[in-house]
Coordinates of C-alpha atoms and ligand atoms in Angstrom, one line a residue:
X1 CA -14.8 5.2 -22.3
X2 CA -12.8 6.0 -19.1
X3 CA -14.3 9.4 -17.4
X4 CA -15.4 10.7 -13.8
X5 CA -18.7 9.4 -14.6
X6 CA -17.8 6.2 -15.9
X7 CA -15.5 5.5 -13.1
X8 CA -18.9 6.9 -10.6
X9 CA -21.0 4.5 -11.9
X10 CA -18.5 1.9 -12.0
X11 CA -18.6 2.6 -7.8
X12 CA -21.9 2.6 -7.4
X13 CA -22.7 -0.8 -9.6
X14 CA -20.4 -2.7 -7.5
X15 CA -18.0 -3.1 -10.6
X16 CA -15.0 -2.5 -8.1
X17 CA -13.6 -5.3 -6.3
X18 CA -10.2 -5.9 -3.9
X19 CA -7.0 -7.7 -4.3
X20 CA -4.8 -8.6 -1.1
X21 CA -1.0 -9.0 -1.6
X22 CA 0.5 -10.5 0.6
X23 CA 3.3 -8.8 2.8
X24 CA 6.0 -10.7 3.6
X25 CA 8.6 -11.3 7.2
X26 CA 12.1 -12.0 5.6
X27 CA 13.5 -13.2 8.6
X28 CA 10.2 -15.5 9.7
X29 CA 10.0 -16.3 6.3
X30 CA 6.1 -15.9 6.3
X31 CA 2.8 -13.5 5.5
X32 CA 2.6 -10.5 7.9
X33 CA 0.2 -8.8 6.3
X34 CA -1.4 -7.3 3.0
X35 CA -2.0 -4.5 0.9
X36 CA -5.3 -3.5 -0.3
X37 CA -5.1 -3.0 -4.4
X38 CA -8.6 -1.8 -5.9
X39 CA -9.3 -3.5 -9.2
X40 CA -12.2 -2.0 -11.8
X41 CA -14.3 -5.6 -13.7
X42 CA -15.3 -3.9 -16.4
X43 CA -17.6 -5.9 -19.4
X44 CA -14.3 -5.9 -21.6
X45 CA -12.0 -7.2 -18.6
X46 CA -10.8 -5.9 -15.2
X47 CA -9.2 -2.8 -15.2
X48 CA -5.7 -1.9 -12.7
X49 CA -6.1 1.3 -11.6
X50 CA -3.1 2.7 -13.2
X51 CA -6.1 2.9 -15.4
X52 CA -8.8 4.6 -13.7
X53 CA -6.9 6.1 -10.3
X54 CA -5.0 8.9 -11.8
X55 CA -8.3 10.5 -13.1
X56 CA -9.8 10.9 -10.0
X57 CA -6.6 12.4 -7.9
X58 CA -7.6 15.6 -6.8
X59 CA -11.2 15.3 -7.2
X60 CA -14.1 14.3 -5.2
X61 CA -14.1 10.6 -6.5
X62 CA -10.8 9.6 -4.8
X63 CA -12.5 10.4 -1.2
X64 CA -15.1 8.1 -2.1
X65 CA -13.2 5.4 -3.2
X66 CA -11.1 5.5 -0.3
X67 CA -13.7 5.3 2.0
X68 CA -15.2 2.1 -0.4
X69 CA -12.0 0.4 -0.1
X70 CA -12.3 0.9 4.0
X71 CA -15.9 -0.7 4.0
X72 CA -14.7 -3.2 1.7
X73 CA -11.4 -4.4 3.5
X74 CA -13.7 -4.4 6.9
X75 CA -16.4 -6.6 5.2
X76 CA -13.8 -8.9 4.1
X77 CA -10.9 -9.3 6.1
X78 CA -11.9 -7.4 9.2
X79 CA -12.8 -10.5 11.3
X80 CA -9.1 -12.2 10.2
X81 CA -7.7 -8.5 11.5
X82 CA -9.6 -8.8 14.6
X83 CA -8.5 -12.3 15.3
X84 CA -4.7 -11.8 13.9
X85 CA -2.0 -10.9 16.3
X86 CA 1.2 -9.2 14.7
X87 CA -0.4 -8.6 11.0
X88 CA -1.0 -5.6 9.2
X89 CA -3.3 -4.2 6.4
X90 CA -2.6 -1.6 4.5
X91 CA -4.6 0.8 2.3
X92 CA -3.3 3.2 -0.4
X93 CA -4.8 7.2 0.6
X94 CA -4.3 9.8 -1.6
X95 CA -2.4 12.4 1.1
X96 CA -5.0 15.2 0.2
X97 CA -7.9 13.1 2.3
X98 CA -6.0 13.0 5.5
X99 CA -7.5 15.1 8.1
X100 CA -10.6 15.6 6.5
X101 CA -12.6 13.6 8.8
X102 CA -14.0 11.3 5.9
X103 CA -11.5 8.8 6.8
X104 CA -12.2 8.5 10.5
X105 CA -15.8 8.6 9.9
X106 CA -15.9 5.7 7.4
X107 CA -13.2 3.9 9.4
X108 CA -15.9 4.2 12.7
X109 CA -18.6 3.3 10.4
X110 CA -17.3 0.0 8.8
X111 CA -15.3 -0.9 12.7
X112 CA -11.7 -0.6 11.3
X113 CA -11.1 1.7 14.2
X114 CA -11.1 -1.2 16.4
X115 CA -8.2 -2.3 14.5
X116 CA -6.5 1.0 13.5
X117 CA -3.5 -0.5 15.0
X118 CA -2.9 -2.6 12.4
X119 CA -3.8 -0.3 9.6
X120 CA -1.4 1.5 7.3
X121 CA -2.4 4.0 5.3
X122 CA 0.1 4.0 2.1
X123 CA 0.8 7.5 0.6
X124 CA 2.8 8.0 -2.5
X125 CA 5.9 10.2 -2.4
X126 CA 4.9 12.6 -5.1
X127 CA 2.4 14.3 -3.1
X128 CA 4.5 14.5 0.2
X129 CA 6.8 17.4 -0.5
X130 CA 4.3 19.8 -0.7
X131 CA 1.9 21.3 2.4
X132 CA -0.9 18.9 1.8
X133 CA 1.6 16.1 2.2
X134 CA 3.2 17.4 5.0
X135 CA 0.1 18.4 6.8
X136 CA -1.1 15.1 6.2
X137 CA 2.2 13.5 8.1
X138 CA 2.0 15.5 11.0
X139 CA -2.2 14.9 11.3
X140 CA -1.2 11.4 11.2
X141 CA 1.2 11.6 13.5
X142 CA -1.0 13.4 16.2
X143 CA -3.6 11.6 15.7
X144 CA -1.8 7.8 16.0
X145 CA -2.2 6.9 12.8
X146 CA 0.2 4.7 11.2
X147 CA 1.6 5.8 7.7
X148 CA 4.0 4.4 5.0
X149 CA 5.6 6.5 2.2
X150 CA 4.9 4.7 -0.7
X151 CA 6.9 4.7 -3.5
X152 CA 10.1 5.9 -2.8
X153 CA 13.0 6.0 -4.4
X154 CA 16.7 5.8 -2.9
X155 CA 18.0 9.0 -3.5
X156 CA 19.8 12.0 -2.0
X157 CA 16.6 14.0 -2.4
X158 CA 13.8 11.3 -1.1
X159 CA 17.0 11.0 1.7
X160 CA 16.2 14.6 2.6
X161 CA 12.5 14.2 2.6
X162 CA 12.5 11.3 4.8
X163 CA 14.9 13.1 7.1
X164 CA 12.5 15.7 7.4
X165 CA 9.6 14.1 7.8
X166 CA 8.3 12.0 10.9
X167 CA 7.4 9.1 8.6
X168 CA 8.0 5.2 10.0
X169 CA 7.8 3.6 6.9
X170 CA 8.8 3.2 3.6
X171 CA 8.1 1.7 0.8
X172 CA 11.2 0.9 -1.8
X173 CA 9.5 1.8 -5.3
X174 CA 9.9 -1.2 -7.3
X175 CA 11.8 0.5 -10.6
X176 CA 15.2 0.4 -7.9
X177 CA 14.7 -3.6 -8.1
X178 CA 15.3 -3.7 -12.2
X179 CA 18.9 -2.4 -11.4
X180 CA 19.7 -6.1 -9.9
X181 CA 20.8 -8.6 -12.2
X182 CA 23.9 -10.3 -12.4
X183 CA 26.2 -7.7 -11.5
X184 CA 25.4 -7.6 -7.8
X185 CA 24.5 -5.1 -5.7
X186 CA 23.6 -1.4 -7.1
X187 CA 24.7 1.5 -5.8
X188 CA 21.9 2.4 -3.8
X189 CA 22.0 -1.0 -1.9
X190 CA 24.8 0.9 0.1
X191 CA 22.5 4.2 1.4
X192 CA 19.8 1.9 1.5
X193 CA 22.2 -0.3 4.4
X194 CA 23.4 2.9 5.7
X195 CA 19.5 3.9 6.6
X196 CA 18.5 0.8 8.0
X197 CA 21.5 1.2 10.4
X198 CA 21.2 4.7 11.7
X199 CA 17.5 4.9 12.0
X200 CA 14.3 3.6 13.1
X201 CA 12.8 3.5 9.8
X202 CA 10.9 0.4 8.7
X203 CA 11.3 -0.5 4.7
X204 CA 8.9 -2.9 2.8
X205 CA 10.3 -3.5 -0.7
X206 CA 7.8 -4.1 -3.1
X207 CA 8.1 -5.8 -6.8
X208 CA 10.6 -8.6 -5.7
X209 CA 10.7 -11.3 -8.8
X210 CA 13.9 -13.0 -8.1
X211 CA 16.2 -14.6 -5.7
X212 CA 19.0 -12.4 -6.6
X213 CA 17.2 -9.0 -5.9
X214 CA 16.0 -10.5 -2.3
X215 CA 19.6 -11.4 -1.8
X216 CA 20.7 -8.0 -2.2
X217 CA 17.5 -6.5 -0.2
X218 CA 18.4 -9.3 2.6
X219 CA 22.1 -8.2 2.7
X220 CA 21.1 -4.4 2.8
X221 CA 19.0 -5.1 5.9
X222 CA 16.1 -4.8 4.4
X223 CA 13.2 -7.1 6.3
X224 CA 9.9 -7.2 4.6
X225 CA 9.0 -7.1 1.1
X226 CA 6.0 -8.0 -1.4
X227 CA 6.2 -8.8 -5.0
X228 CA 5.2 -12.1 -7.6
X229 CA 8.1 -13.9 -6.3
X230 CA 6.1 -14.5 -3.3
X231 CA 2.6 -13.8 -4.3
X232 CA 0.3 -11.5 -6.9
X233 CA -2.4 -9.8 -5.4
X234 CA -5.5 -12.1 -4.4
X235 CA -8.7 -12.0 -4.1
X236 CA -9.7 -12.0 -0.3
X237 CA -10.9 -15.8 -0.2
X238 CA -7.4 -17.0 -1.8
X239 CA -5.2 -14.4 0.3
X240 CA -6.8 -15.7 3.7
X241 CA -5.5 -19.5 2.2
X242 CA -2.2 -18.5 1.5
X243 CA -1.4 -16.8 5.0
X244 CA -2.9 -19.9 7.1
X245 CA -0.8 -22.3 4.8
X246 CA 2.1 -19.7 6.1
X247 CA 1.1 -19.9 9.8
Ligands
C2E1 P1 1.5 0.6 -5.6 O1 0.9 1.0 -4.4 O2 3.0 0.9 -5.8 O3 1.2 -1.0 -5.7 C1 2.1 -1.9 -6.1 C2 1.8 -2.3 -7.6 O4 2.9 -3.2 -8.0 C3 0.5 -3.1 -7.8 O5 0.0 -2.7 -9.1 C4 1.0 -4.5 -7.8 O6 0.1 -5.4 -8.4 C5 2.3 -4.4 -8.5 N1 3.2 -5.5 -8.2 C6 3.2 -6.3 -7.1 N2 4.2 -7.1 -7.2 C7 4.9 -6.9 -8.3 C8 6.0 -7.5 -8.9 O7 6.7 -8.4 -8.4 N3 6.4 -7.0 -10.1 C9 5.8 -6.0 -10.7 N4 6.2 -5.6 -11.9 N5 4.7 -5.4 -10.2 C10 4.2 -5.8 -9.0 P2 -1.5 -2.3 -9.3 O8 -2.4 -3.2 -8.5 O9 -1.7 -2.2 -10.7 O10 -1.5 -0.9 -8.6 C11 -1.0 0.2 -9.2 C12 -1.0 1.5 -8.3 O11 -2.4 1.9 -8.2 C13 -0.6 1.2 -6.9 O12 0.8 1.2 -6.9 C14 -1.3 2.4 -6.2 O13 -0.5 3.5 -6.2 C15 -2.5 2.5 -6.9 N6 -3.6 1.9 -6.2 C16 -4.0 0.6 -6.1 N7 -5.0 0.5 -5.3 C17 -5.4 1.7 -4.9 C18 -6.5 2.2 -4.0 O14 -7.3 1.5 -3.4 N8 -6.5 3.6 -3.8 C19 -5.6 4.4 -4.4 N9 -5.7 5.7 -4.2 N10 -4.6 4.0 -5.2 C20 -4.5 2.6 -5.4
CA2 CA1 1.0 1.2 -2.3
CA3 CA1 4.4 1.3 -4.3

């Protein structure tokens, strides 16, 4: 059974661990960086947290496990971001946390604030539009922090949104990618080119699997992307291997 209190005692029993996947530099053609992705070992297997995640949105539990996956990513790559030039880590935050003061506190606490330069904080689209999310861009943006719009789709509306917002970078959500197969470049490869050119924006595609969807990302502009056509998520030990066989 999957509830608040499972998921609480699944925290506190050290039943959540970290995967890293690895970010990569189109035009270096090597690992830049990770993302943090919490994964729940559970006696019957390990649980994604498609799974678990959306139950605690909006409730106390999601602080918490924020601020576990910020002591955990210190404890296990914080050394590597210490020593690292040019690499980034980042963490997926649920926007209603920002500006709370829990992050900054556990960041202080675990020493990611030494690094906080090279920490994103991922939030997804679908909480942006409203006040929390747009309170949460501009706290981040006063306070220096570094934030990616996860999960967004290439549309006249998320186009408005982003126009909008003060937000650096995006994150293409991976559904766009099934429209590549043979027939070449989708629509949205156009606006997608069009963006790249007229602004500063950054975008990270995520979910690449073939050669023909980072073709048509490549040809769009587009200059760093994730996905099992480089690497799936790994654990921290394995992650560290694969970016110094990269260096
Ligand atoms: P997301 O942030 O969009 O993360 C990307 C998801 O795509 C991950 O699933 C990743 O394993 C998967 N993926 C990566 N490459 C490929 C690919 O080539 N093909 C396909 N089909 N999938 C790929 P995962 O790990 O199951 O995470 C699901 C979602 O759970 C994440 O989506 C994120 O929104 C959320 N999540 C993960 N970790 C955390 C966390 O620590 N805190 C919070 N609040 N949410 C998290
Ligand atoms: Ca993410
Ligand atoms: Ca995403």
């Amino acid at each position: 059974m999957i509830n608040l209190d499972t998921i609480r005692h699944g925290l506190e029993h050290s039943e959540f661990f970290l995967e890293y996947q690895p970010i990569i530099d189109l035009d270096q053609g090597r690992c830049v960086g990770a993302e943090a992705l919490v994964r729940w070992q559970r006696p019957t297997g390990v649980l994604l947290p498609d799974d678990f995640i959306p139950l605690i949105e909006k409730t106390p539990l999601s602080g918490l496990v924020a601020y576990w996956v910020i002591d955990q990513v210190a404890k296990e790559l914080g050394g590597w971001l210490q020593a690292q030039q040019g690499v980034e880590m980042h963490i997926n935050v649920p926007p209603e946390i920002l500006g709370r003061g829990g992050l900054e506190y556990a960041a202080q606490k675990s020493g990611l604030q030494d690094v906080k330069d090279k920490i994103v904080l991922e939030i997804t689209e679908r909480g942006v539009p409203d006040q929390i999310g747009l309170d949460a861009l501009d706290y981040a943006a006063r306070h220096g922090i570094r934030l990616a719009l996860d999960d967004v789709r290439i549309d006249p509306a998320s186009m408005l949104i982003l126009s909008r917002s003060n937000v650096s970078i995006i994150k293409i959500d991976k559904s766009a990618l099934q429209d590549i197969g043979d027939g070449g470049a989708p629509p949205w490869a156009e606006t997608l080119a069009v963006l790249l050119k007229t602004t500063d924006i950054k975008v990270i595609a995520e979910g690449v699997e073939t050669a023909e969807q980072l073709a048509v990302l490549k040809a769009a502009g587009v200059r760093r992307a994730q996905g099992f056509y480089f690497s799936p998520a790994l654990r921290a030990d394995l992650f560290l291997r694969y970016f110094e066989r990269q260096a």
